[in-house]
């Protein structure tokens, strides 16, 4: 395992951390699955992973509780990152959320406390003033943000007086590396870590022949799997720490085996060149989304009856206030007979946010693969 400092803090973390979502909630969980997860967490620590990422959102606190239970006798050996929901980014919400997270985790402090998504209805000054107080009071060691654009990251320094944020937790993978990597120098200069998620989420997607040949050659040359090549590629970039999540111990073994080789500088450049998916704008009517989502009217979208977090309204307002819209992910269809030419790849909340903003009248920013 390779270790890096988290931002400018003295917190030392494994460059591959483990995520904890997807194990149900307090009312609805599978004890076998939970037990298996706890084994995975223990095994990860034995293999050098010390960064464990959780959130009050995950299973409404169940993920935090299980993580705390697993490591109650090993607290000092691990680094816990948790997150506050956008709705709780207010003065009172933050103070309540941190206490509840700490209680569920069975600890006195959280190493890295992150805003899960910006709340555009709360001023950043209010949120960061309280976060700084929480650091000074010893509840948290470092402050992080998630899903912030580079200009939103830059704004945080206006509101933090004594400390800087340590990290921005964003999606990073071959289809979505361009934005992060073009700003890498900013992260390096300002000593802010990028904590990447989603790196293995899209393993099954089709690559072009050229991309596939490049990946095949690397796997042969280093005798490594695709997940190992990808983990090594991203973690070899300064400032980048990755998170992965698995319920499969064999996958965990594979993932931690990603650090005994180095890609050459030329191969890293090739990665960047070959996988440049830039943001395009796609007409809304060309996107084929499941019928049940199509029929939502604006009133239903506003009500957020599916309880999506962040809500479509939050995403829409983030665009209005910060000019930031995280692109939709779309799959290009090879089917010329239909009007819809792009398949929806989840992420309903972004699609609905765009409906709030422009309905079908403006094309939506998207990454197409
Ligand atoms: N801040 C945010 O907004 C945000 C958003 C998303 C995620 N996160 C955090 O990031 C963590 C990582 O999440 P992620 O979904 O991005 O993780 P990921 O590791 O990129 O994707 C997880 C998927 O990859 C599979 N997988 C893992 N290792 C594999 C391997 N070696 N071979 C094949 N498949 C493999 C897993 O299946 P198996 O279980 O079968 O291995 C699972 O289906 C989360 O747990 C969470 O803590 C944060």
mmCIF file of C-alpha atoms and ligand atoms in Angstrom:
data_model
loop_
_atom_site.group_PDB
_atom_site.id
_atom_site.type_symbol
_atom_site.label_atom_id
_atom_site.label_comp_id
_atom_site.label_asym_id
_atom_site.label_seq_id
_atom_site.Cartn_x
_atom_site.Cartn_y
_atom_site.Cartn_z
ATOM 1 C CA UNK A 1 0.000 0.000 0.000
ATOM 2 C CA UNK A 2 1.075 3.548 -0.634
ATOM 3 C CA UNK A 3 0.197 6.349 1.773
ATOM 4 C CA UNK A 4 -0.327 10.076 1.238
ATOM 5 C CA UNK A 5 -1.104 13.039 3.451
ATOM 6 C CA UNK A 6 -4.675 14.195 3.326
ATOM 7 C CA UNK A 7 -4.429 17.710 1.905
ATOM 8 C CA UNK A 8 -2.102 19.855 3.985
ATOM 9 C CA UNK A 9 -3.052 17.981 7.176
ATOM 10 C CA UNK A 10 -0.789 15.519 8.930
ATOM 11 C CA UNK A 11 -3.391 12.775 8.506
ATOM 12 C CA UNK A 12 -1.749 9.914 6.667
ATOM 13 C CA UNK A 13 -4.114 7.811 4.565
ATOM 14 C CA UNK A 14 -3.854 4.801 2.308
ATOM 15 C CA UNK A 15 -4.197 5.923 -1.314
ATOM 16 C CA UNK A 16 -6.948 3.332 -1.644
ATOM 17 C CA UNK A 17 -9.717 3.707 0.903
ATOM 18 C CA UNK A 18 -12.885 1.700 1.386
ATOM 19 C CA UNK A 19 -16.468 2.901 1.037
ATOM 20 C CA UNK A 20 -19.237 1.702 3.312
ATOM 21 C CA UNK A 21 -22.557 2.395 1.584
ATOM 22 C CA UNK A 22 -25.037 -0.212 0.348
ATOM 23 C CA UNK A 23 -25.562 -2.355 3.458
ATOM 24 C CA UNK A 24 -29.177 -1.437 4.222
ATOM 25 C CA UNK A 25 -30.465 0.558 7.156
ATOM 26 C CA UNK A 26 -31.378 -0.086 10.794
ATOM 27 C CA UNK A 27 -34.835 -1.451 9.907
ATOM 28 C CA UNK A 28 -33.984 -3.270 6.735
ATOM 29 C CA UNK A 29 -30.665 -5.095 6.490
ATOM 30 C CA UNK A 30 -29.303 -8.545 5.910
ATOM 31 C CA UNK A 31 -27.252 -9.760 8.903
ATOM 32 C CA UNK A 32 -25.127 -12.043 6.680
ATOM 33 C CA UNK A 33 -24.286 -9.155 4.365
ATOM 34 C CA UNK A 34 -23.469 -6.919 7.312
ATOM 35 C CA UNK A 35 -21.259 -9.616 8.838
ATOM 36 C CA UNK A 36 -19.477 -10.077 5.506
ATOM 37 C CA UNK A 37 -18.878 -6.330 5.284
ATOM 38 C CA UNK A 38 -17.353 -6.293 8.753
ATOM 39 C CA UNK A 39 -14.983 -9.075 7.663
ATOM 40 C CA UNK A 40 -14.105 -7.031 4.588
ATOM 41 C CA UNK A 41 -13.339 -3.953 6.715
ATOM 42 C CA UNK A 42 -11.109 -6.003 9.042
ATOM 43 C CA UNK A 43 -9.322 -7.631 6.146
ATOM 44 C CA UNK A 44 -8.825 -4.262 4.463
ATOM 45 C CA UNK A 45 -7.117 -2.919 7.577
ATOM 46 C CA UNK A 46 -4.860 -5.989 7.718
ATOM 47 C CA UNK A 47 -3.872 -5.296 4.092
ATOM 48 C CA UNK A 48 -2.957 -1.673 4.772
ATOM 49 C CA UNK A 49 -6.172 0.234 4.040
ATOM 50 C CA UNK A 50 -6.724 2.732 6.835
ATOM 51 C CA UNK A 51 -9.192 5.149 5.199
ATOM 52 C CA UNK A 52 -12.871 4.248 5.637
ATOM 53 C CA UNK A 53 -15.504 6.486 4.114
ATOM 54 C CA UNK A 54 -19.039 6.731 5.407
ATOM 55 C CA UNK A 55 -21.896 9.259 5.678
ATOM 56 C CA UNK A 56 -25.000 10.031 7.697
ATOM 57 C CA UNK A 57 -26.840 9.383 4.433
ATOM 58 C CA UNK A 58 -25.727 5.770 4.074
ATOM 59 C CA UNK A 59 -28.521 3.637 5.491
ATOM 60 C CA UNK A 60 -29.577 6.675 7.563
ATOM 61 C CA UNK A 61 -26.593 6.145 9.822
ATOM 62 C CA UNK A 62 -26.462 2.347 9.737
ATOM 63 C CA UNK A 63 -23.199 2.363 7.751
ATOM 64 C CA UNK A 64 -21.587 4.622 10.363
ATOM 65 C CA UNK A 65 -22.851 2.403 13.153
ATOM 66 C CA UNK A 66 -21.469 -0.798 11.601
ATOM 67 C CA UNK A 67 -18.116 0.834 10.854
ATOM 68 C CA UNK A 68 -17.875 2.014 14.466
ATOM 69 C CA UNK A 69 -18.816 -1.439 15.780
ATOM 70 C CA UNK A 70 -16.167 -3.093 13.613
ATOM 71 C CA UNK A 71 -13.323 -0.919 14.790
ATOM 72 C CA UNK A 72 -14.336 -0.015 18.313
ATOM 73 C CA UNK A 73 -11.078 -1.457 19.702
ATOM 74 C CA UNK A 74 -8.959 -0.126 16.815
ATOM 75 C CA UNK A 75 -10.111 3.466 16.514
ATOM 76 C CA UNK A 76 -6.614 4.948 16.456
ATOM 77 C CA UNK A 77 -5.566 2.692 13.579
ATOM 78 C CA UNK A 78 -8.165 3.996 11.164
ATOM 79 C CA UNK A 79 -9.035 7.286 9.518
ATOM 80 C CA UNK A 80 -12.789 7.890 9.341
ATOM 81 C CA UNK A 81 -14.266 10.193 6.753
ATOM 82 C CA UNK A 82 -17.956 10.928 7.085
ATOM 83 C CA UNK A 83 -20.354 13.381 5.474
ATOM 84 C CA UNK A 84 -23.184 15.697 6.350
ATOM 85 C CA UNK A 85 -26.338 15.837 4.201
ATOM 86 C CA UNK A 86 -26.973 19.113 2.338
ATOM 87 C CA UNK A 87 -30.135 19.730 4.400
ATOM 88 C CA UNK A 88 -28.041 19.697 7.574
ATOM 89 C CA UNK A 89 -25.453 22.268 6.453
ATOM 90 C CA UNK A 90 -26.991 24.952 8.676
ATOM 91 C CA UNK A 91 -25.733 26.140 12.063
ATOM 92 C CA UNK A 92 -28.080 23.881 14.039
ATOM 93 C CA UNK A 93 -28.154 21.060 11.510
ATOM 94 C CA UNK A 94 -24.369 20.684 11.521
ATOM 95 C CA UNK A 95 -24.106 20.704 15.295
ATOM 96 C CA UNK A 96 -26.774 18.027 15.534
ATOM 97 C CA UNK A 97 -25.387 15.916 12.672
ATOM 98 C CA UNK A 98 -21.821 15.805 13.957
ATOM 99 C CA UNK A 99 -22.971 14.720 17.420
ATOM 100 C CA UNK A 100 -25.183 12.002 16.002
ATOM 101 C CA UNK A 101 -22.486 10.719 13.617
ATOM 102 C CA UNK A 102 -19.923 10.626 16.403
ATOM 103 C CA UNK A 103 -22.350 8.726 18.631
ATOM 104 C CA UNK A 104 -23.177 6.168 15.946
ATOM 105 C CA UNK A 105 -19.487 5.702 15.169
ATOM 106 C CA UNK A 106 -18.788 5.170 18.884
ATOM 107 C CA UNK A 107 -15.902 7.630 18.783
ATOM 108 C CA UNK A 108 -14.931 11.090 20.077
ATOM 109 C CA UNK A 109 -13.947 12.595 16.758
ATOM 110 C CA UNK A 110 -14.182 12.222 12.988
ATOM 111 C CA UNK A 111 -10.956 12.603 11.041
ATOM 112 C CA UNK A 112 -12.427 14.087 7.879
ATOM 113 C CA UNK A 113 -15.899 15.624 7.867
ATOM 114 C CA UNK A 114 -17.260 16.458 4.435
ATOM 115 C CA UNK A 115 -20.195 18.357 2.983
ATOM 116 C CA UNK A 116 -21.871 15.630 0.923
ATOM 117 C CA UNK A 117 -23.302 18.115 -1.537
ATOM 118 C CA UNK A 118 -23.446 21.885 -1.431
ATOM 119 C CA UNK A 119 -26.702 23.364 -0.154
ATOM 120 C CA UNK A 120 -27.314 26.429 -2.336
ATOM 121 C CA UNK A 121 -30.045 27.611 0.029
ATOM 122 C CA UNK A 122 -27.561 28.048 2.888
ATOM 123 C CA UNK A 123 -24.711 30.529 2.701
ATOM 124 C CA UNK A 124 -21.276 28.897 2.554
ATOM 125 C CA UNK A 125 -20.166 31.307 5.275
ATOM 126 C CA UNK A 126 -22.637 29.782 7.747
ATOM 127 C CA UNK A 127 -21.556 26.221 6.941
ATOM 128 C CA UNK A 128 -17.819 26.854 7.049
ATOM 129 C CA UNK A 129 -17.950 28.990 10.189
ATOM 130 C CA UNK A 130 -19.498 26.064 12.075
ATOM 131 C CA UNK A 131 -17.154 23.523 10.485
ATOM 132 C CA UNK A 132 -14.176 25.572 11.629
ATOM 133 C CA UNK A 133 -15.638 25.745 15.133
ATOM 134 C CA UNK A 134 -16.013 21.954 15.109
ATOM 135 C CA UNK A 135 -12.330 21.575 14.225
ATOM 136 C CA UNK A 136 -11.265 23.948 16.986
ATOM 137 C CA UNK A 137 -13.521 22.103 19.460
ATOM 138 C CA UNK A 138 -11.844 18.799 18.515
ATOM 139 C CA UNK A 139 -14.884 17.089 16.981
ATOM 140 C CA UNK A 140 -13.252 16.892 13.578
ATOM 141 C CA UNK A 141 -9.648 16.920 12.395
ATOM 142 C CA UNK A 142 -10.108 18.068 8.813
ATOM 143 C CA UNK A 143 -12.816 19.569 6.610
ATOM 144 C CA UNK A 144 -13.692 18.263 3.174
ATOM 145 C CA UNK A 145 -16.221 18.937 0.443
ATOM 146 C CA UNK A 146 -17.788 16.622 -2.110
ATOM 147 C CA UNK A 147 -18.898 17.206 -5.659
ATOM 148 C CA UNK A 148 -17.607 20.791 -5.716
ATOM 149 C CA UNK A 149 -16.494 22.438 -8.946
ATOM 150 C CA UNK A 150 -13.042 23.975 -8.962
ATOM 151 C CA UNK A 151 -14.455 27.485 -8.525
ATOM 152 C CA UNK A 152 -16.585 26.334 -5.581
ATOM 153 C CA UNK A 153 -13.436 24.788 -4.046
ATOM 154 C CA UNK A 154 -11.638 28.118 -4.494
ATOM 155 C CA UNK A 155 -14.467 29.978 -2.737
ATOM 156 C CA UNK A 156 -14.076 27.936 0.457
ATOM 157 C CA UNK A 157 -10.914 29.834 1.413
ATOM 158 C CA UNK A 158 -12.985 33.033 1.756
ATOM 159 C CA UNK A 159 -14.884 31.552 4.672
ATOM 160 C CA UNK A 160 -12.257 29.527 6.481
ATOM 161 C CA UNK A 161 -10.025 31.725 8.617
ATOM 162 C CA UNK A 162 -7.542 29.398 10.280
ATOM 163 C CA UNK A 163 -7.633 26.224 8.215
ATOM 164 C CA UNK A 164 -8.106 25.104 4.645
ATOM 165 C CA UNK A 165 -10.244 22.326 3.282
ATOM 166 C CA UNK A 166 -8.288 19.106 2.934
ATOM 167 C CA UNK A 167 -10.159 17.433 0.103
ATOM 168 C CA UNK A 168 -12.738 17.466 -2.652
ATOM 169 C CA UNK A 169 -14.486 14.117 -3.053
ATOM 170 C CA UNK A 170 -15.509 13.745 -6.689
ATOM 171 C CA UNK A 171 -16.276 11.104 -9.261
ATOM 172 C CA UNK A 172 -13.210 10.057 -11.163
ATOM 173 C CA UNK A 173 -12.893 7.343 -13.760
ATOM 174 C CA UNK A 174 -11.916 6.970 -17.394
ATOM 175 C CA UNK A 175 -15.121 8.621 -18.550
ATOM 176 C CA UNK A 176 -14.896 11.435 -16.104
ATOM 177 C CA UNK A 177 -11.238 12.242 -15.575
ATOM 178 C CA UNK A 178 -10.906 15.276 -17.779
ATOM 179 C CA UNK A 179 -12.318 17.939 -15.441
ATOM 180 C CA UNK A 180 -10.330 16.703 -12.453
ATOM 181 C CA UNK A 181 -7.060 16.240 -14.270
ATOM 182 C CA UNK A 182 -7.098 19.547 -16.077
ATOM 183 C CA UNK A 183 -7.232 21.176 -12.610
ATOM 184 C CA UNK A 184 -4.681 18.881 -11.016
ATOM 185 C CA UNK A 185 -2.075 21.626 -10.713
ATOM 186 C CA UNK A 186 -4.555 23.707 -8.660
ATOM 187 C CA UNK A 187 -5.055 20.849 -6.211
ATOM 188 C CA UNK A 188 -1.308 20.271 -5.993
ATOM 189 C CA UNK A 189 -0.429 23.923 -5.437
ATOM 190 C CA UNK A 190 -3.098 24.364 -2.797
ATOM 191 C CA UNK A 191 -2.421 21.013 -1.131
ATOM 192 C CA UNK A 192 -5.990 19.787 -1.480
ATOM 193 C CA UNK A 193 -6.525 16.072 -2.062
ATOM 194 C CA UNK A 194 -8.935 14.734 -4.621
ATOM 195 C CA UNK A 195 -10.747 11.728 -3.185
ATOM 196 C CA UNK A 196 -12.097 9.863 -6.180
ATOM 197 C CA UNK A 197 -15.157 7.630 -6.253
ATOM 198 C CA UNK A 198 -16.677 5.638 -9.098
ATOM 199 C CA UNK A 199 -13.389 4.395 -10.523
ATOM 200 C CA UNK A 200 -14.579 0.795 -10.883
ATOM 201 C CA UNK A 201 -18.228 1.506 -11.421
ATOM 202 C CA UNK A 202 -18.011 1.481 -15.155
ATOM 203 C CA UNK A 203 -15.790 -1.520 -15.755
ATOM 204 C CA UNK A 204 -18.331 -3.217 -17.962
ATOM 205 C CA UNK A 205 -18.770 -0.446 -20.474
ATOM 206 C CA UNK A 206 -17.653 -0.674 -24.061
ATOM 207 C CA UNK A 207 -14.412 0.946 -25.027
ATOM 208 C CA UNK A 208 -13.360 1.856 -28.548
ATOM 209 C CA UNK A 209 -11.020 -0.613 -30.274
ATOM 210 C CA UNK A 210 -8.056 1.670 -29.676
ATOM 211 C CA UNK A 211 -8.872 2.147 -26.006
ATOM 212 C CA UNK A 212 -9.466 -1.575 -25.521
ATOM 213 C CA UNK A 213 -6.156 -2.474 -27.203
ATOM 214 C CA UNK A 214 -4.301 -0.034 -24.947
ATOM 215 C CA UNK A 215 -5.925 -1.485 -21.802
ATOM 216 C CA UNK A 216 -5.323 -5.069 -22.974
ATOM 217 C CA UNK A 217 -1.636 -4.338 -23.603
ATOM 218 C CA UNK A 218 -1.202 -2.863 -20.128
ATOM 219 C CA UNK A 219 -2.892 -5.842 -18.499
ATOM 220 C CA UNK A 220 -0.563 -8.201 -20.379
ATOM 221 C CA UNK A 221 2.579 -6.170 -19.741
ATOM 222 C CA UNK A 222 2.047 -5.958 -15.979
ATOM 223 C CA UNK A 223 0.042 -9.153 -15.529
ATOM 224 C CA UNK A 224 -2.674 -7.198 -13.758
ATOM 225 C CA UNK A 225 -6.461 -6.969 -14.026
ATOM 226 C CA UNK A 226 -8.242 -3.940 -15.432
ATOM 227 C CA UNK A 227 -9.296 -2.785 -11.964
ATOM 228 C CA UNK A 228 -5.663 -2.945 -10.802
ATOM 229 C CA UNK A 229 -4.459 -0.966 -13.817
ATOM 230 C CA UNK A 230 -7.091 1.709 -13.215
ATOM 231 C CA UNK A 231 -6.434 1.962 -9.487
ATOM 232 C CA UNK A 232 -2.711 2.264 -10.143
ATOM 233 C CA UNK A 233 -3.162 4.850 -12.869
ATOM 234 C CA UNK A 234 -5.250 7.231 -10.785
ATOM 235 C CA UNK A 235 -3.340 6.771 -7.536
ATOM 236 C CA UNK A 236 -0.051 7.427 -9.331
ATOM 237 C CA UNK A 237 -1.226 11.010 -9.853
ATOM 238 C CA UNK A 238 -0.181 13.325 -7.063
ATOM 239 C CA UNK A 239 -3.138 14.594 -5.002
ATOM 240 C CA UNK A 240 -5.378 11.646 -5.867
ATOM 241 C CA UNK A 241 -6.674 9.199 -3.295
ATOM 242 C CA UNK A 242 -9.256 6.642 -4.398
ATOM 243 C CA UNK A 243 -12.180 5.003 -2.721
ATOM 244 C CA UNK A 244 -13.580 1.679 -3.709
ATOM 245 C CA UNK A 245 -16.374 -0.421 -2.304
ATOM 246 C CA UNK A 246 -16.839 -4.154 -2.419
ATOM 247 C CA UNK A 247 -18.805 -6.997 -0.888
ATOM 248 C CA UNK A 248 -16.424 -9.510 -2.388
ATOM 249 C CA UNK A 249 -13.242 -10.442 -0.558
ATOM 250 C CA UNK A 250 -11.569 -11.606 -3.789
ATOM 251 C CA UNK A 251 -12.200 -8.185 -5.315
ATOM 252 C CA UNK A 252 -10.683 -6.569 -2.244
ATOM 253 C CA UNK A 253 -7.587 -8.762 -2.552
ATOM 254 C CA UNK A 254 -7.327 -7.759 -6.194
ATOM 255 C CA UNK A 255 -7.724 -4.066 -5.434
ATOM 256 C CA UNK A 256 -5.067 -3.976 -2.720
ATOM 257 C CA UNK A 257 -2.729 -5.776 -5.115
ATOM 258 C CA UNK A 258 -2.587 -2.667 -7.308
ATOM 259 C CA UNK A 259 0.525 -1.107 -5.841
ATOM 260 C CA UNK A 260 3.480 -3.324 -6.730
ATOM 261 C CA UNK A 261 4.031 -1.881 -10.181
ATOM 262 C CA UNK A 262 4.363 1.547 -11.802
ATOM 263 C CA UNK A 263 3.046 2.779 -15.116
ATOM 264 C CA UNK A 264 5.500 4.776 -17.196
ATOM 265 C CA UNK A 265 5.017 8.509 -17.744
ATOM 266 C CA UNK A 266 4.215 7.766 -21.393
ATOM 267 C CA UNK A 267 1.503 5.284 -20.435
ATOM 268 C CA UNK A 268 -0.048 7.814 -18.050
ATOM 269 C CA UNK A 269 -0.099 10.404 -20.819
ATOM 270 C CA UNK A 270 -1.742 7.875 -23.129
ATOM 271 C CA UNK A 271 -4.455 7.331 -20.546
ATOM 272 C CA UNK A 272 -5.168 11.024 -20.499
ATOM 273 C CA UNK A 273 -5.154 11.351 -24.278
ATOM 274 C CA UNK A 274 -7.199 8.281 -25.103
ATOM 275 C CA UNK A 275 -9.957 8.862 -22.564
ATOM 276 C CA UNK A 276 -10.879 12.489 -23.027
ATOM 277 C CA UNK A 277 -14.620 12.602 -22.723
ATOM 278 C CA UNK A 278 -15.549 16.256 -22.820
ATOM 279 C CA UNK A 279 -18.920 17.580 -21.769
ATOM 280 C CA UNK A 280 -21.437 17.838 -24.624
ATOM 281 C CA UNK A 281 -24.955 19.211 -24.637
ATOM 282 C CA UNK A 282 -27.630 16.714 -25.643
ATOM 283 C CA UNK A 283 -31.258 17.560 -26.516
ATOM 284 C CA UNK A 284 -33.517 16.272 -23.763
ATOM 285 C CA UNK A 285 -35.918 14.577 -26.190
ATOM 286 C CA UNK A 286 -33.078 12.422 -27.516
ATOM 287 C CA UNK A 287 -32.582 10.773 -24.144
ATOM 288 C CA UNK A 288 -34.424 7.532 -23.623
ATOM 289 C CA UNK A 289 -35.419 7.387 -19.991
ATOM 290 C CA UNK A 290 -37.688 4.844 -18.322
ATOM 291 C CA UNK A 291 -41.360 5.665 -18.887
ATOM 292 C CA UNK A 292 -42.206 6.133 -15.205
ATOM 293 C CA UNK A 293 -39.746 9.020 -14.930
ATOM 294 C CA UNK A 294 -40.967 10.706 -18.084
ATOM 295 C CA UNK A 295 -44.411 11.377 -16.771
ATOM 296 C CA UNK A 296 -43.304 13.433 -13.730
ATOM 297 C CA UNK A 297 -44.717 16.923 -13.908
ATOM 298 C CA UNK A 298 -42.899 19.908 -12.440
ATOM 299 C CA UNK A 299 -45.006 19.902 -9.283
ATOM 300 C CA UNK A 300 -44.042 16.284 -8.553
ATOM 301 C CA UNK A 301 -40.377 17.035 -9.282
ATOM 302 C CA UNK A 302 -40.427 19.959 -6.829
ATOM 303 C CA UNK A 303 -42.043 17.801 -4.166
ATOM 304 C CA UNK A 304 -39.186 15.293 -4.539
ATOM 305 C CA UNK A 305 -41.509 12.436 -3.748
ATOM 306 C CA UNK A 306 -38.734 9.890 -4.389
ATOM 307 C CA UNK A 307 -36.732 11.564 -1.619
ATOM 308 C CA UNK A 308 -33.652 11.934 -3.820
ATOM 309 C CA UNK A 309 -30.581 13.388 -2.078
ATOM 310 C CA UNK A 310 -29.523 15.933 -3.214
ATOM 311 C CA UNK A 311 -33.001 16.872 -4.391
ATOM 312 C CA UNK A 312 -33.492 17.968 -8.010
ATOM 313 C CA UNK A 313 -34.310 21.427 -6.645
ATOM 314 C CA UNK A 314 -30.958 21.571 -4.808
ATOM 315 C CA UNK A 315 -29.116 20.586 -7.995
ATOM 316 C CA UNK A 316 -31.064 23.132 -10.037
ATOM 317 C CA UNK A 317 -30.364 25.895 -7.529
ATOM 318 C CA UNK A 318 -26.665 24.914 -7.424
ATOM 319 C CA UNK A 319 -26.584 25.644 -11.143
ATOM 320 C CA UNK A 320 -28.359 28.980 -10.705
ATOM 321 C CA UNK A 321 -26.158 30.091 -7.809
ATOM 322 C CA UNK A 322 -22.781 28.565 -8.655
ATOM 323 C CA UNK A 323 -23.104 27.921 -12.378
ATOM 324 C CA UNK A 324 -22.259 24.287 -11.727
ATOM 325 C CA UNK A 325 -24.109 21.317 -13.183
ATOM 326 C CA UNK A 326 -22.470 17.928 -12.886
ATOM 327 C CA UNK A 327 -22.993 16.398 -16.345
ATOM 328 C CA UNK A 328 -25.444 13.598 -16.900
ATOM 329 C CA UNK A 329 -23.958 10.278 -17.987
ATOM 330 C CA UNK A 330 -25.391 8.841 -21.189
ATOM 331 C CA UNK A 331 -24.773 5.752 -23.258
ATOM 332 C CA UNK A 332 -24.672 6.263 -26.984
ATOM 333 C CA UNK A 333 -27.094 3.950 -28.760
ATOM 334 C CA UNK A 334 -26.263 2.350 -32.068
ATOM 335 C CA UNK A 335 -29.862 2.342 -33.047
ATOM 336 C CA UNK A 336 -30.841 4.777 -35.756
ATOM 337 C CA UNK A 337 -34.490 3.769 -35.978
ATOM 338 C CA UNK A 338 -35.640 5.531 -32.839
ATOM 339 C CA UNK A 339 -35.927 9.190 -32.033
ATOM 340 C CA UNK A 340 -34.188 8.631 -28.707
ATOM 341 C CA UNK A 341 -30.502 8.180 -29.392
ATOM 342 C CA UNK A 342 -29.035 8.059 -25.894
ATOM 343 C CA UNK A 343 -29.711 5.621 -23.111
ATOM 344 C CA UNK A 344 -30.197 6.942 -19.650
ATOM 345 C CA UNK A 345 -27.508 5.766 -17.226
ATOM 346 C CA UNK A 346 -29.227 6.380 -13.893
ATOM 347 C CA UNK A 347 -28.820 9.717 -12.132
ATOM 348 C CA UNK A 348 -32.482 10.644 -12.275
ATOM 349 C CA UNK A 349 -31.938 13.595 -9.943
ATOM 350 C CA UNK A 350 -29.781 15.467 -12.461
ATOM 351 C CA UNK A 351 -32.257 14.832 -15.248
ATOM 352 C CA UNK A 352 -35.135 16.108 -13.110
ATOM 353 C CA UNK A 353 -33.066 19.138 -12.029
ATOM 354 C CA UNK A 354 -32.683 20.073 -15.692
ATOM 355 C CA UNK A 355 -36.450 19.666 -16.154
ATOM 356 C CA UNK A 356 -36.942 22.202 -13.343
ATOM 357 C CA UNK A 357 -34.522 24.594 -14.988
ATOM 358 C CA UNK A 358 -35.475 24.316 -18.656
ATOM 359 C CA UNK A 359 -37.930 21.438 -19.098
ATOM 360 C CA UNK A 360 -37.221 20.184 -22.638
ATOM 361 C CA UNK A 361 -36.249 23.549 -24.109
ATOM 362 C CA UNK A 362 -32.456 23.411 -23.634
ATOM 363 C CA UNK A 363 -29.949 20.595 -24.212
ATOM 364 C CA UNK A 364 -28.479 19.072 -21.066
ATOM 365 C CA UNK A 365 -24.704 18.943 -20.295
ATOM 366 C CA UNK A 366 -23.699 15.295 -20.565
ATOM 367 C CA UNK A 367 -20.788 12.942 -20.856
ATOM 368 C CA UNK A 368 -21.535 10.365 -23.525
ATOM 369 C CA UNK A 369 -19.844 6.999 -23.590
HETATM 370 N N1 LIG B 1 -19.306 11.799 -1.972
HETATM 371 C C1 LIG B 1 -20.094 11.234 -2.856
HETATM 372 O O1 LIG B 1 -20.979 11.899 -3.433
HETATM 373 C C2 LIG B 1 -19.930 9.769 -3.165
HETATM 374 C C3 LIG B 1 -20.611 9.215 -4.251
HETATM 375 C C4 LIG B 1 -20.399 7.854 -4.512
HETATM 376 C C5 LIG B 1 -19.568 7.109 -3.718
HETATM 377 N N2 LIG B 1 -18.948 7.685 -2.638
HETATM 378 C C6 LIG B 1 -18.056 6.917 -1.742
HETATM 379 O O2 LIG B 1 -17.119 6.233 -2.542
HETATM 380 C C7 LIG B 1 -17.147 4.835 -2.221
HETATM 381 C C8 LIG B 1 -16.810 4.058 -3.446
HETATM 382 O O3 LIG B 1 -17.998 3.930 -4.194
HETATM 383 P P1 LIG B 1 -18.061 3.509 -5.662
HETATM 384 O O4 LIG B 1 -19.409 3.028 -5.961
HETATM 385 O O5 LIG B 1 -17.530 4.627 -6.422
HETATM 386 O O6 LIG B 1 -17.027 2.278 -5.645
HETATM 387 P P2 LIG B 1 -16.384 1.498 -6.843
HETATM 388 O O7 LIG B 1 -15.411 0.589 -6.184
HETATM 389 O O8 LIG B 1 -15.925 2.377 -7.928
HETATM 390 O O9 LIG B 1 -17.599 0.666 -7.426
HETATM 391 C C9 LIG B 1 -18.219 -0.308 -6.661
HETATM 392 C C10 LIG B 1 -18.582 -1.445 -7.583
HETATM 393 O O10 LIG B 1 -17.374 -1.985 -8.142
HETATM 394 C C11 LIG B 1 -17.341 -3.385 -7.929
HETATM 395 N N3 LIG B 1 -15.948 -3.778 -7.729
HETATM 396 C C12 LIG B 1 -15.092 -3.396 -6.747
HETATM 397 N N4 LIG B 1 -13.889 -3.972 -6.924
HETATM 398 C C13 LIG B 1 -13.991 -4.732 -8.043
HETATM 399 C C14 LIG B 1 -13.082 -5.568 -8.748
HETATM 400 N N5 LIG B 1 -11.825 -5.752 -8.347
HETATM 401 N N6 LIG B 1 -13.520 -6.192 -9.859
HETATM 402 C C15 LIG B 1 -14.787 -6.023 -10.287
HETATM 403 N N7 LIG B 1 -15.702 -5.252 -9.664
HETATM 404 C C16 LIG B 1 -15.300 -4.600 -8.552
HETATM 405 C C17 LIG B 1 -18.204 -3.640 -6.711
HETATM 406 O O11 LIG B 1 -18.815 -4.918 -6.805
HETATM 407 P P3 LIG B 1 -18.472 -6.107 -5.743
HETATM 408 O O12 LIG B 1 -19.166 -5.746 -4.473
HETATM 409 O O13 LIG B 1 -19.010 -7.310 -6.416
HETATM 410 O O14 LIG B 1 -16.985 -6.126 -5.618
HETATM 411 C C18 LIG B 1 -19.273 -2.560 -6.839
HETATM 412 O O15 LIG B 1 -20.327 -2.994 -7.667
HETATM 413 C C19 LIG B 1 -18.569 4.607 -1.694
HETATM 414 O O16 LIG B 1 -18.666 3.436 -0.942
HETATM 415 C C20 LIG B 1 -18.767 5.863 -0.904
HETATM 416 O O17 LIG B 1 -18.140 5.748 0.356
HETATM 417 C C21 LIG B 1 -19.096 8.998 -2.380
#
